[in-house]
PDB file of C-alpha atoms in Angstrom:
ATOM      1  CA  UNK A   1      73.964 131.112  86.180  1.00  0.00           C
ATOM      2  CA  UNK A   2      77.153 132.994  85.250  1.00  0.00           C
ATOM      3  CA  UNK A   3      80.949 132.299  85.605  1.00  0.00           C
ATOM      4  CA  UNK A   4      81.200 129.265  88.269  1.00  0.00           C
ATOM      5  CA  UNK A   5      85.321 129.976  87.685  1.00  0.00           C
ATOM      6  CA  UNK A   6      87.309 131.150  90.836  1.00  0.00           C
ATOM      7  CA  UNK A   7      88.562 134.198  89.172  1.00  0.00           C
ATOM      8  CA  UNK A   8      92.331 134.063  91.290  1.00  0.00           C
ATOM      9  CA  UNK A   9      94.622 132.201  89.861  1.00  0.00           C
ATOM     10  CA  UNK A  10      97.660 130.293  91.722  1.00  0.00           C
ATOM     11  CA  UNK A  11     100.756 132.886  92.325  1.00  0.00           C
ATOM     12  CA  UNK A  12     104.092 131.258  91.720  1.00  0.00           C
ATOM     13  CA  UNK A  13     106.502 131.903  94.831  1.00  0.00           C
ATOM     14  CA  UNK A  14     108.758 134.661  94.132  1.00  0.00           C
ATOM     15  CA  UNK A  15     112.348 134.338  94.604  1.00  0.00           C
ATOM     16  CA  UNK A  16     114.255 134.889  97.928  1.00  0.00           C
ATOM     17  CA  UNK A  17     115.094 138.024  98.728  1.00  0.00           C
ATOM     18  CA  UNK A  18     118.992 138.169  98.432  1.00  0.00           C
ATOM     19  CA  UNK A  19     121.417 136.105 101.585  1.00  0.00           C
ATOM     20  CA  UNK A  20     118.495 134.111 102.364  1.00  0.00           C
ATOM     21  CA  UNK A  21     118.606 130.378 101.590  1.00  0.00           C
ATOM     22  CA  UNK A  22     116.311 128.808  98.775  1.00  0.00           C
ATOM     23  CA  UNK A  23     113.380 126.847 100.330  1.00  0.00           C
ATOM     24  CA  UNK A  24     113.603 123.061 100.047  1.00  0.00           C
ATOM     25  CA  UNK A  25     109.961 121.392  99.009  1.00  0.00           C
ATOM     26  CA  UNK A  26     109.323 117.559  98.890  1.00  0.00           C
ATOM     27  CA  UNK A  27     106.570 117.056  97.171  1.00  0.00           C
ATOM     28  CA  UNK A  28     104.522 113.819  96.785  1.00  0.00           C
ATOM     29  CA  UNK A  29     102.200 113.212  93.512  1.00  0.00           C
ATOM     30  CA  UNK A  30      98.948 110.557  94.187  1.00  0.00           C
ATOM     31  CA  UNK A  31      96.542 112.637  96.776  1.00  0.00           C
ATOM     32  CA  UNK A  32      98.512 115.817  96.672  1.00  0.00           C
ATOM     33  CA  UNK A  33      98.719 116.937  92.408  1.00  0.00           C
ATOM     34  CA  UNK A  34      97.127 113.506  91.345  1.00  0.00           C
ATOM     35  CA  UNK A  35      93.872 114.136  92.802  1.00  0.00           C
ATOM     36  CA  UNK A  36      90.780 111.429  93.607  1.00  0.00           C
ATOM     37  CA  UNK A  37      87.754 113.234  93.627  1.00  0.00           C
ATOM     38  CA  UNK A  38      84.066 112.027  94.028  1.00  0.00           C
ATOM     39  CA  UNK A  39      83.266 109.875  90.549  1.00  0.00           C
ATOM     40  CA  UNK A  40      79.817 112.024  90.091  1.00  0.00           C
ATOM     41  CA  UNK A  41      81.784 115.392  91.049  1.00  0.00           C
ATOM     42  CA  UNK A  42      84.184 114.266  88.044  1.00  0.00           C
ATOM     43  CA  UNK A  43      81.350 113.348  85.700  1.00  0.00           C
ATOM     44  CA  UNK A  44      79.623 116.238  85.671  1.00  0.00           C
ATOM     45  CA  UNK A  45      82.487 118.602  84.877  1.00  0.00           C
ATOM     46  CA  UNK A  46      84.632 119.006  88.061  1.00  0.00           C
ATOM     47  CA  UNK A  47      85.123 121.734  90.614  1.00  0.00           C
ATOM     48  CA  UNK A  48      84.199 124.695  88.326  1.00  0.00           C
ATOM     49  CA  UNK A  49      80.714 123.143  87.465  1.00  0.00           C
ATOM     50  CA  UNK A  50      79.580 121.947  91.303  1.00  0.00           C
ATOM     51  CA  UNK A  51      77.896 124.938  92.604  1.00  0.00           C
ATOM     52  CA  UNK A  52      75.770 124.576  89.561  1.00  0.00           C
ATOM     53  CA  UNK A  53      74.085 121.204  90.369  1.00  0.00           C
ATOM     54  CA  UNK A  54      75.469 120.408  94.251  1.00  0.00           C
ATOM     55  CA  UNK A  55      73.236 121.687  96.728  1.00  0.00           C
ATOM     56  CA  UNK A  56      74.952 124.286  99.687  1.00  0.00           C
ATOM     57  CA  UNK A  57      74.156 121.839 102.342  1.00  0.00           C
ATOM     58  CA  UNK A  58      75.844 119.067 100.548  1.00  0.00           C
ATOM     59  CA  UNK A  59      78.958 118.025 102.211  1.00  0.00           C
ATOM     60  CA  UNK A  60      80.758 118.024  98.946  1.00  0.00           C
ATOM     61  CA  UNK A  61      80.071 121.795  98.669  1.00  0.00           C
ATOM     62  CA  UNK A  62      82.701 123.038 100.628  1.00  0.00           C
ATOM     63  CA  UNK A  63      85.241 120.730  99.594  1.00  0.00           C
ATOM     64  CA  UNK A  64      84.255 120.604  95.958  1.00  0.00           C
ATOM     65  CA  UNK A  65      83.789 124.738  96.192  1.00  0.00           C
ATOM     66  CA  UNK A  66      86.183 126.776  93.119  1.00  0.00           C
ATOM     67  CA  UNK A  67      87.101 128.714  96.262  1.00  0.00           C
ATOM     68  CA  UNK A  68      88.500 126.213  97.986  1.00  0.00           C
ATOM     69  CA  UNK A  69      89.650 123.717  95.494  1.00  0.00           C
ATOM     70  CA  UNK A  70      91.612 124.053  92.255  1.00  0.00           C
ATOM     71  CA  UNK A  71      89.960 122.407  88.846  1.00  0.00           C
ATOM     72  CA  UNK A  72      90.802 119.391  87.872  1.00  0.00           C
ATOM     73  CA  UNK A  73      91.598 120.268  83.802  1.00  0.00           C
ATOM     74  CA  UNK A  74      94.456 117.850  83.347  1.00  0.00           C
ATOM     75  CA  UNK A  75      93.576 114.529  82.705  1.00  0.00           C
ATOM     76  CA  UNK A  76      95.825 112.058  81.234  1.00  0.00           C
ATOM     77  CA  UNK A  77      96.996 108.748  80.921  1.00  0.00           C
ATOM     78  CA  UNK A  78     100.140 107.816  82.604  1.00  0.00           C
ATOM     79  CA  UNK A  79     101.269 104.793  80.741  1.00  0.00           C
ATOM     80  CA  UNK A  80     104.007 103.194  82.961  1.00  0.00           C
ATOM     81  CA  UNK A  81     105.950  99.567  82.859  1.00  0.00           C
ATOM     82  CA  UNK A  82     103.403  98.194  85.632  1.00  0.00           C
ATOM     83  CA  UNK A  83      99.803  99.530  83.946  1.00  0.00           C
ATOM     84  CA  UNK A  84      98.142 102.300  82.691  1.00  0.00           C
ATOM     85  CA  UNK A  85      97.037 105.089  85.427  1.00  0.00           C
ATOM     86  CA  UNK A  86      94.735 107.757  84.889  1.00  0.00           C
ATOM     87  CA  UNK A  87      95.497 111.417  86.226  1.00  0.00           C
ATOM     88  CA  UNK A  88      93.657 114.192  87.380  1.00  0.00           C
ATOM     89  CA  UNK A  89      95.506 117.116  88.005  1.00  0.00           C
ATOM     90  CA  UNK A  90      95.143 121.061  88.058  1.00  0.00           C
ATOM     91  CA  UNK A  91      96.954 122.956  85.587  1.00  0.00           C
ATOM     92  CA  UNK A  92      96.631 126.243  86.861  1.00  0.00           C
ATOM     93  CA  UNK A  93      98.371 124.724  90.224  1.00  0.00           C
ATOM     94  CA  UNK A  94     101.370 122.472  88.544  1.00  0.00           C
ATOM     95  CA  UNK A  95     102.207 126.019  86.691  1.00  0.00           C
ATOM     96  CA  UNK A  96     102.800 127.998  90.045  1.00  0.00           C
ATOM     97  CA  UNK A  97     104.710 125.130  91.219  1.00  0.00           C
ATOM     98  CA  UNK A  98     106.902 124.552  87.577  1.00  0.00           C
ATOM     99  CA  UNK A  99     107.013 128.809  87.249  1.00  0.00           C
ATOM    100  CA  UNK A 100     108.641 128.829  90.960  1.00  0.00           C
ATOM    101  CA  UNK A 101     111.442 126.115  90.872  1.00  0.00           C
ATOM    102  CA  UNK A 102     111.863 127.593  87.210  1.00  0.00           C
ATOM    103  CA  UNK A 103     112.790 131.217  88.693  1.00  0.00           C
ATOM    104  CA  UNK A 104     115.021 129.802  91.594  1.00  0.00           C
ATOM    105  CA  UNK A 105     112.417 130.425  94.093  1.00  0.00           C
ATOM    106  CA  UNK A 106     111.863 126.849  95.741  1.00  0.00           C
ATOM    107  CA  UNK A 107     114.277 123.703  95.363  1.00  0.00           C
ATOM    108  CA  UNK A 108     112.037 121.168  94.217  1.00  0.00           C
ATOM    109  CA  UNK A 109     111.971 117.586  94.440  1.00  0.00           C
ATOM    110  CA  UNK A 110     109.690 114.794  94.068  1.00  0.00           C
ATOM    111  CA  UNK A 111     109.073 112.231  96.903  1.00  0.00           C
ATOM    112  CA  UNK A 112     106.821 110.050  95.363  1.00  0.00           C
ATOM    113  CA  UNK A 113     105.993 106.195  95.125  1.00  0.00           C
ATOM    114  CA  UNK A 114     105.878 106.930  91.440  1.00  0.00           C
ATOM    115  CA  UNK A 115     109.993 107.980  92.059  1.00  0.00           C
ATOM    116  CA  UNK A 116     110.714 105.571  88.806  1.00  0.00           C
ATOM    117  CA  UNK A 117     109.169 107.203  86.452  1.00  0.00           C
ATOM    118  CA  UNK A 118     109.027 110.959  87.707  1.00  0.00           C
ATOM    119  CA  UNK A 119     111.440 112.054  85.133  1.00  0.00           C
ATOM    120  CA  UNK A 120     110.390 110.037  81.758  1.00  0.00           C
ATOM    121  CA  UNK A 121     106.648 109.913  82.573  1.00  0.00           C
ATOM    122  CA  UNK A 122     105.408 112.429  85.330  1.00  0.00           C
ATOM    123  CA  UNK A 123     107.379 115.532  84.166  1.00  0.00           C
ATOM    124  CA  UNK A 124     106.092 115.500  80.721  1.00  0.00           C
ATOM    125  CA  UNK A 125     102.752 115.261  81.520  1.00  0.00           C
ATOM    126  CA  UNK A 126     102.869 117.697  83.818  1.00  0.00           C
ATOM    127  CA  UNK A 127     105.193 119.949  81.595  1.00  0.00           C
ATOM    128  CA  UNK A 128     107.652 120.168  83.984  1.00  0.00           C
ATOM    129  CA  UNK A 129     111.506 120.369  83.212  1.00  0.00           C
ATOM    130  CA  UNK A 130     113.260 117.420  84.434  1.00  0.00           C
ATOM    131  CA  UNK A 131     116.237 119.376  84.675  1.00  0.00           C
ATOM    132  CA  UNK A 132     114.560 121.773  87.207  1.00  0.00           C
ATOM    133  CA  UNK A 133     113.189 118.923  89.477  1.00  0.00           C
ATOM    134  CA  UNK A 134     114.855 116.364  91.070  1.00  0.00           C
ATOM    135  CA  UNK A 135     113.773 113.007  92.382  1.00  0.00           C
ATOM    136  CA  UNK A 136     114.647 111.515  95.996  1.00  0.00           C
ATOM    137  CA  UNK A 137     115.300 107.935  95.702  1.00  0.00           C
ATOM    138  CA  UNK A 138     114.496 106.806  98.579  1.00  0.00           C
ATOM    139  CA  UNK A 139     113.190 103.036  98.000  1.00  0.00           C
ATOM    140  CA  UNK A 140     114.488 100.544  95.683  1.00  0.00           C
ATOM    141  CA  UNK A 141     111.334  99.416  93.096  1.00  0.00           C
ATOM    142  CA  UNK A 142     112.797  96.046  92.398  1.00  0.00           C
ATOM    143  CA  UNK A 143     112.408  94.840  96.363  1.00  0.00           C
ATOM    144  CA  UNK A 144     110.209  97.628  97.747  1.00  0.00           C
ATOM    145  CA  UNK A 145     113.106  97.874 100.581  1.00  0.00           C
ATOM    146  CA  UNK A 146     112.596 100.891 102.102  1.00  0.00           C
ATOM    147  CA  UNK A 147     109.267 102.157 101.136  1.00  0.00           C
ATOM    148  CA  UNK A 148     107.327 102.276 104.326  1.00  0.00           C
ATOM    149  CA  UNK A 149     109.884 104.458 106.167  1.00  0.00           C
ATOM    150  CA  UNK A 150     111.471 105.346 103.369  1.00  0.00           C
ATOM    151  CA  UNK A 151     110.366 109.247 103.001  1.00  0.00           C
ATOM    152  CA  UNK A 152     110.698 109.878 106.356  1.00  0.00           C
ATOM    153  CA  UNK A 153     114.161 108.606 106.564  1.00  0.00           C
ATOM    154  CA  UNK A 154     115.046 110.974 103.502  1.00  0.00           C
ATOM    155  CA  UNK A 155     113.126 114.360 105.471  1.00  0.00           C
ATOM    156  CA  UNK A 156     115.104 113.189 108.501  1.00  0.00           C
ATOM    157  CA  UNK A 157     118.361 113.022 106.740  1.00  0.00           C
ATOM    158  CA  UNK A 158     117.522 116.435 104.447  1.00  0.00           C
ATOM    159  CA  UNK A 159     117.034 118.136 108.193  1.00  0.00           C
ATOM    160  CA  UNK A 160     120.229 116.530 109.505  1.00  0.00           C
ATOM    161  CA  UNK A 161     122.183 118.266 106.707  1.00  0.00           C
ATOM    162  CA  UNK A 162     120.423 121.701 106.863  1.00  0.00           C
ATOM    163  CA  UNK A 163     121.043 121.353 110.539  1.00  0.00           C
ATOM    164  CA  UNK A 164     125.292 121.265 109.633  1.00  0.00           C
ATOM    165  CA  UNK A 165     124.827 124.554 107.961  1.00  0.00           C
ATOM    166  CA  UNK A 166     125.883 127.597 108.353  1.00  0.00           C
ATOM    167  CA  UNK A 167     122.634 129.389 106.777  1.00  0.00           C
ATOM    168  CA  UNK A 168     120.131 126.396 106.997  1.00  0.00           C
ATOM    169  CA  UNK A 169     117.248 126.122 104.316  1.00  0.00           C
ATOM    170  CA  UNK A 170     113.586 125.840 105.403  1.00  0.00           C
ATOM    171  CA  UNK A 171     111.635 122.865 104.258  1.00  0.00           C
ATOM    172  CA  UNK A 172     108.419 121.974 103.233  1.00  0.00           C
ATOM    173  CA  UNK A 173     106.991 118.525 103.004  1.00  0.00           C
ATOM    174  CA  UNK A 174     103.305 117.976 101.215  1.00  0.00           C
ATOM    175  CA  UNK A 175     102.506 114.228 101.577  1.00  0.00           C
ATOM    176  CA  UNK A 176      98.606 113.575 101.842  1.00  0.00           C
ATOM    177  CA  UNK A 177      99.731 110.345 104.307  1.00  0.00           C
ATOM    178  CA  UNK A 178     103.066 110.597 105.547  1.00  0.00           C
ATOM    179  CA  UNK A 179     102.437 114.065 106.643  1.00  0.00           C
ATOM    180  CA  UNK A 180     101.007 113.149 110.310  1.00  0.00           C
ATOM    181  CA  UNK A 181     101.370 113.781 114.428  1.00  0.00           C
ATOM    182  CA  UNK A 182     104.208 111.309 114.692  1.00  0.00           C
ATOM    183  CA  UNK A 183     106.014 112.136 111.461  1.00  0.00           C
ATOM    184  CA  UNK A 184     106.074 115.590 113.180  1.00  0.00           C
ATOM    185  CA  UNK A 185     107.082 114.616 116.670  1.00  0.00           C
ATOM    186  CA  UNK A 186     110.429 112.795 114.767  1.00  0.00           C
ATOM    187  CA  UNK A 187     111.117 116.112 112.893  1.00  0.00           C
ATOM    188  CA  UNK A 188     110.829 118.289 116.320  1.00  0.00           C
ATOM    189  CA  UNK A 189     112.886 115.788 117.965  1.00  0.00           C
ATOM    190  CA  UNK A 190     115.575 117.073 115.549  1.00  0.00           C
ATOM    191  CA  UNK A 191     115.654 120.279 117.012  1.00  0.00           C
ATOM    192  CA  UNK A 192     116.003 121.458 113.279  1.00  0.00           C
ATOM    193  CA  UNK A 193     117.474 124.868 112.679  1.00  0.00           C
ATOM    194  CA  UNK A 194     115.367 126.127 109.993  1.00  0.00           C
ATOM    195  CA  UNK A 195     111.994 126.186 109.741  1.00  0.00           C
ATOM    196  CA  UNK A 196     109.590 123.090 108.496  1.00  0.00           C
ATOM    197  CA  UNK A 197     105.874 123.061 107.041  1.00  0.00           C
ATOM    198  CA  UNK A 198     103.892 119.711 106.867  1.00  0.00           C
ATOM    199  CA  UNK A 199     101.099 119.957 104.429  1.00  0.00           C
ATOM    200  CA  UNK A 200      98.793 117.282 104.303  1.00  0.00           C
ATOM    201  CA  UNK A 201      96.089 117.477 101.491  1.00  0.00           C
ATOM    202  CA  UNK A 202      92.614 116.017 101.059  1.00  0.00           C
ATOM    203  CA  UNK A 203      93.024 113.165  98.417  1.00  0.00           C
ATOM    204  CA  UNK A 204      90.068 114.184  96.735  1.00  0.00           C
ATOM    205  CA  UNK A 205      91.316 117.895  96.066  1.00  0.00           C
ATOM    206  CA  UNK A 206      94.798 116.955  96.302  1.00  0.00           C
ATOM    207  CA  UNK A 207      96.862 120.601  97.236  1.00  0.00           C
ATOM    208  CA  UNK A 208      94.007 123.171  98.461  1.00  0.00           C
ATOM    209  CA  UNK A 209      94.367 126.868  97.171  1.00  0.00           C
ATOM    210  CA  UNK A 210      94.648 127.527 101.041  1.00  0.00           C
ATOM    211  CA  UNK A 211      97.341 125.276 101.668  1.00  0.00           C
ATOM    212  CA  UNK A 212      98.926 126.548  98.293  1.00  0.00           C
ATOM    213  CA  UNK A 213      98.704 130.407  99.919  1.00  0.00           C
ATOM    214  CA  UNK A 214     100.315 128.626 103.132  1.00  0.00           C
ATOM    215  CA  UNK A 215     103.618 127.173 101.204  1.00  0.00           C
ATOM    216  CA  UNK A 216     103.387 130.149  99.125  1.00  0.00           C
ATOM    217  CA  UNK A 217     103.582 132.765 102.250  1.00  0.00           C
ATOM    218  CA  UNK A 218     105.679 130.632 104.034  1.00  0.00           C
ATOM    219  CA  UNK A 219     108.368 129.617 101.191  1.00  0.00           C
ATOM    220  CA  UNK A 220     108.413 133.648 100.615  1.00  0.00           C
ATOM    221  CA  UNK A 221     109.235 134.505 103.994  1.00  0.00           C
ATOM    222  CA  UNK A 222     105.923 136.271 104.654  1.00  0.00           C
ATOM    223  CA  UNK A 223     103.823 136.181 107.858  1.00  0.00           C
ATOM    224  CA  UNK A 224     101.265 133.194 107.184  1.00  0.00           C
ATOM    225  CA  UNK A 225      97.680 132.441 108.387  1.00  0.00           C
ATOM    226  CA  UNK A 226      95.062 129.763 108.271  1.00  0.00           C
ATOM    227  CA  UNK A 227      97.062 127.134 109.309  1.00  0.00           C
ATOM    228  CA  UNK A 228      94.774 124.103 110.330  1.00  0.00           C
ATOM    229  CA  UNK A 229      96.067 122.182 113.792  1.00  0.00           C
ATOM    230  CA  UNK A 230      95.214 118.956 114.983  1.00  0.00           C
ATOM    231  CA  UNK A 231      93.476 118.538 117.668  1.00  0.00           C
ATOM    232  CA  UNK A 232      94.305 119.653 120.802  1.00  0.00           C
ATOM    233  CA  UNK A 233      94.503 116.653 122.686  1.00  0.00           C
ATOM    234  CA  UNK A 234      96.759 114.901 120.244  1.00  0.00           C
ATOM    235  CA  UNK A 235      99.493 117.979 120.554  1.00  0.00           C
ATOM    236  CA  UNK A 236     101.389 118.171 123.314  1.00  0.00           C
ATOM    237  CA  UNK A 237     102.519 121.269 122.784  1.00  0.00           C
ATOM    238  CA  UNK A 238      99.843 123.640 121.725  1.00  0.00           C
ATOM    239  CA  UNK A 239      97.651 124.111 118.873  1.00  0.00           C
ATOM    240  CA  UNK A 240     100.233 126.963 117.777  1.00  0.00           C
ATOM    241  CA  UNK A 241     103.230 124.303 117.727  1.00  0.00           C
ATOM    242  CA  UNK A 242     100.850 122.402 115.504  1.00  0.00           C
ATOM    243  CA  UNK A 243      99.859 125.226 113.010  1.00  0.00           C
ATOM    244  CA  UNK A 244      97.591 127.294 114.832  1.00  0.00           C
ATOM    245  CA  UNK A 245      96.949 130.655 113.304  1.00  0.00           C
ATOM    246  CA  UNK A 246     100.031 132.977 113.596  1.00  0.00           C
ATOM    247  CA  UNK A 247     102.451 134.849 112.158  1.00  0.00           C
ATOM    248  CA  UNK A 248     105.716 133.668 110.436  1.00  0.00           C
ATOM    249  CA  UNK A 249     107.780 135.606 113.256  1.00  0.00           C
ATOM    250  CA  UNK A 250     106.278 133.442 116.265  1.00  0.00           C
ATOM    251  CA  UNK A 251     105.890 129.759 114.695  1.00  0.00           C
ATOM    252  CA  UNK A 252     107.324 127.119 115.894  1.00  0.00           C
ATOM    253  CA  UNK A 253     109.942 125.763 113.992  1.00  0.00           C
ATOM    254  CA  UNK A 254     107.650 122.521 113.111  1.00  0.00           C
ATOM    255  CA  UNK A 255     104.366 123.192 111.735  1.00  0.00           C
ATOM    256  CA  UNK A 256     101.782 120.503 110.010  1.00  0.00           C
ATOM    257  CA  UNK A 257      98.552 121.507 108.560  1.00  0.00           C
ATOM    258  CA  UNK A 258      95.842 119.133 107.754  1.00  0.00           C
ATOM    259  CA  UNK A 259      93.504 119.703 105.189  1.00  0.00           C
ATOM    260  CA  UNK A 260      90.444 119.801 107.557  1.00  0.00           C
ATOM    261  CA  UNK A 261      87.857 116.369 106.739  1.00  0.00           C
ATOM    262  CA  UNK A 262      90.255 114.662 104.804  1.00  0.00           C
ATOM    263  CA  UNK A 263      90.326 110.912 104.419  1.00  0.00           C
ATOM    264  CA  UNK A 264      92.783 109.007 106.609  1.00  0.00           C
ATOM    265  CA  UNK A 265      93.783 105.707 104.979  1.00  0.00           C
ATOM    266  CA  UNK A 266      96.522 103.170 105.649  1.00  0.00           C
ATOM    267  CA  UNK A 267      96.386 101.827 102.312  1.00  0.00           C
ATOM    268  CA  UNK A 268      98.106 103.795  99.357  1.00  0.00           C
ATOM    269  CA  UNK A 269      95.216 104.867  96.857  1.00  0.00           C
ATOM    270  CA  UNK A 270      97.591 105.165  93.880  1.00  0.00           C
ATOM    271  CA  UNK A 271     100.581 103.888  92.158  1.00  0.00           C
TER     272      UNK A 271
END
């Protein structure tokens, strides 16, 4: 049947060109890099194996498709103080995100339920440099204080200090269930100086190679296309305000793109 591979491969973000600010990106793990995809999709060999066996009118197909989803290669065992979690990741993805906060092109930070153990367990199975990424604490693990609003709170006060600046830094914030209507309502209410993107994931895919071209485009300065809004009626201002297609020129300065079909939970799938 031939190469089932998606023959592109995941640019890293180049630098910024010189007097503009470094983009700031929050980045959670479980349902964004950590992905949960369909048991028989991960039995029979992942994303680069589906169009061989799932039929085209298959819901899966789509979301499952090489072009539209990264493969799942990494798989490992996170061995933590609480238990022993299993990983499925994309390699080829968690490069381009390592290669840009390695060449100064993105300031990147996890915020992540799994914020205890981002730097002696997540990092090294991800090869990532501890020293390049940092970690927002922004609950404590010993009383879970702070964990429902917790991220939030931490966006809100990384806007509040952008907002002080003279050059302010634009910010992106990939969260696959924080990321919603009302988390971007508080961030607009800000009035925030610099520009934001919201990317909310599919769980099952974690970080789409769309929404990947989005922070990519958008993190480089570059006009950007394919944003996904949500509906209509739920957006007050406009399907552009929300991320309606357009470029990086006219967007509004709050932008949140849902990965279209994705599973809306209010439990937390992973750690």
């Amino acid at each position: 049947m031939g190469n089932t591979t998606h023959d592109a491969t995941a640019e890293p973000i180049p630098a910024p060109r010189p007097g503009k600010p470094t983009p700031v990106v929050y980045t959670d793990f479980d349902g964004v890099l950590n992905a949960f995809p369909d048991y028989t999709v991960l039995r029979r060999g992942g994303v680069n194996r589906t169009p061989l066996w799932l039929r085209p009118d298959d819901p899966r197909a789509a979301i499952y498709s090489p072009q539209h989803a990264f493969h799942l290669d990494g798989n490992e065992q996170a061995r933590t103080p609480i238990g022993r979690f299993r990983i499925h990741f994309s390699r080829e993805l968690s490069d381009a995100i390592m290669a840009s906060a390695a060449a100064g092109a993105i300031n990147l930070s996890w915020l992540s339920t799994w914020q205890p153990y981002c730097d002696d367990i997540l990092d090294p199975l991800l090869d990532w440099n501890p020293a390049t990424v940092g970690t927002i604490l922004w609950y404590d693990p010993v009383t879970n204080e702070h964990r429902r609003t917790g991220k939030l709170e931490a966006v809100v006060s990384r806007l509040r200090f952008e907002n002080r600046g003279a050059d302010p830094a634009p910010l992106v914030w990939i969260d696959d269930e924080e990321c919603t209507p009302h988390a971007a309502d508080t961030l607009r209410g800000l009035a925030p100086r610099s520009r934001v993107l919201m990317v909310r994931p599919d769980e099952r895919i974690g970080i789409s190679r769309r929404q990947w071209r989005l922070i990519h485009d958008f993190c480089a300065g570059e006009p950007i296309d394919g944003l996904v809004a949500r509906p209509a009626d739920d957006n007050p201002e406009g399907n552009a305000a929300a991320g309606g297609s357009a470029a990086n020129d006219g967007m509004p300065q709050v932008v949140l793109d849902e990965e279209p079909g994705l599973i809306r939970r209010e439990g937390h799938l992973g750690l």
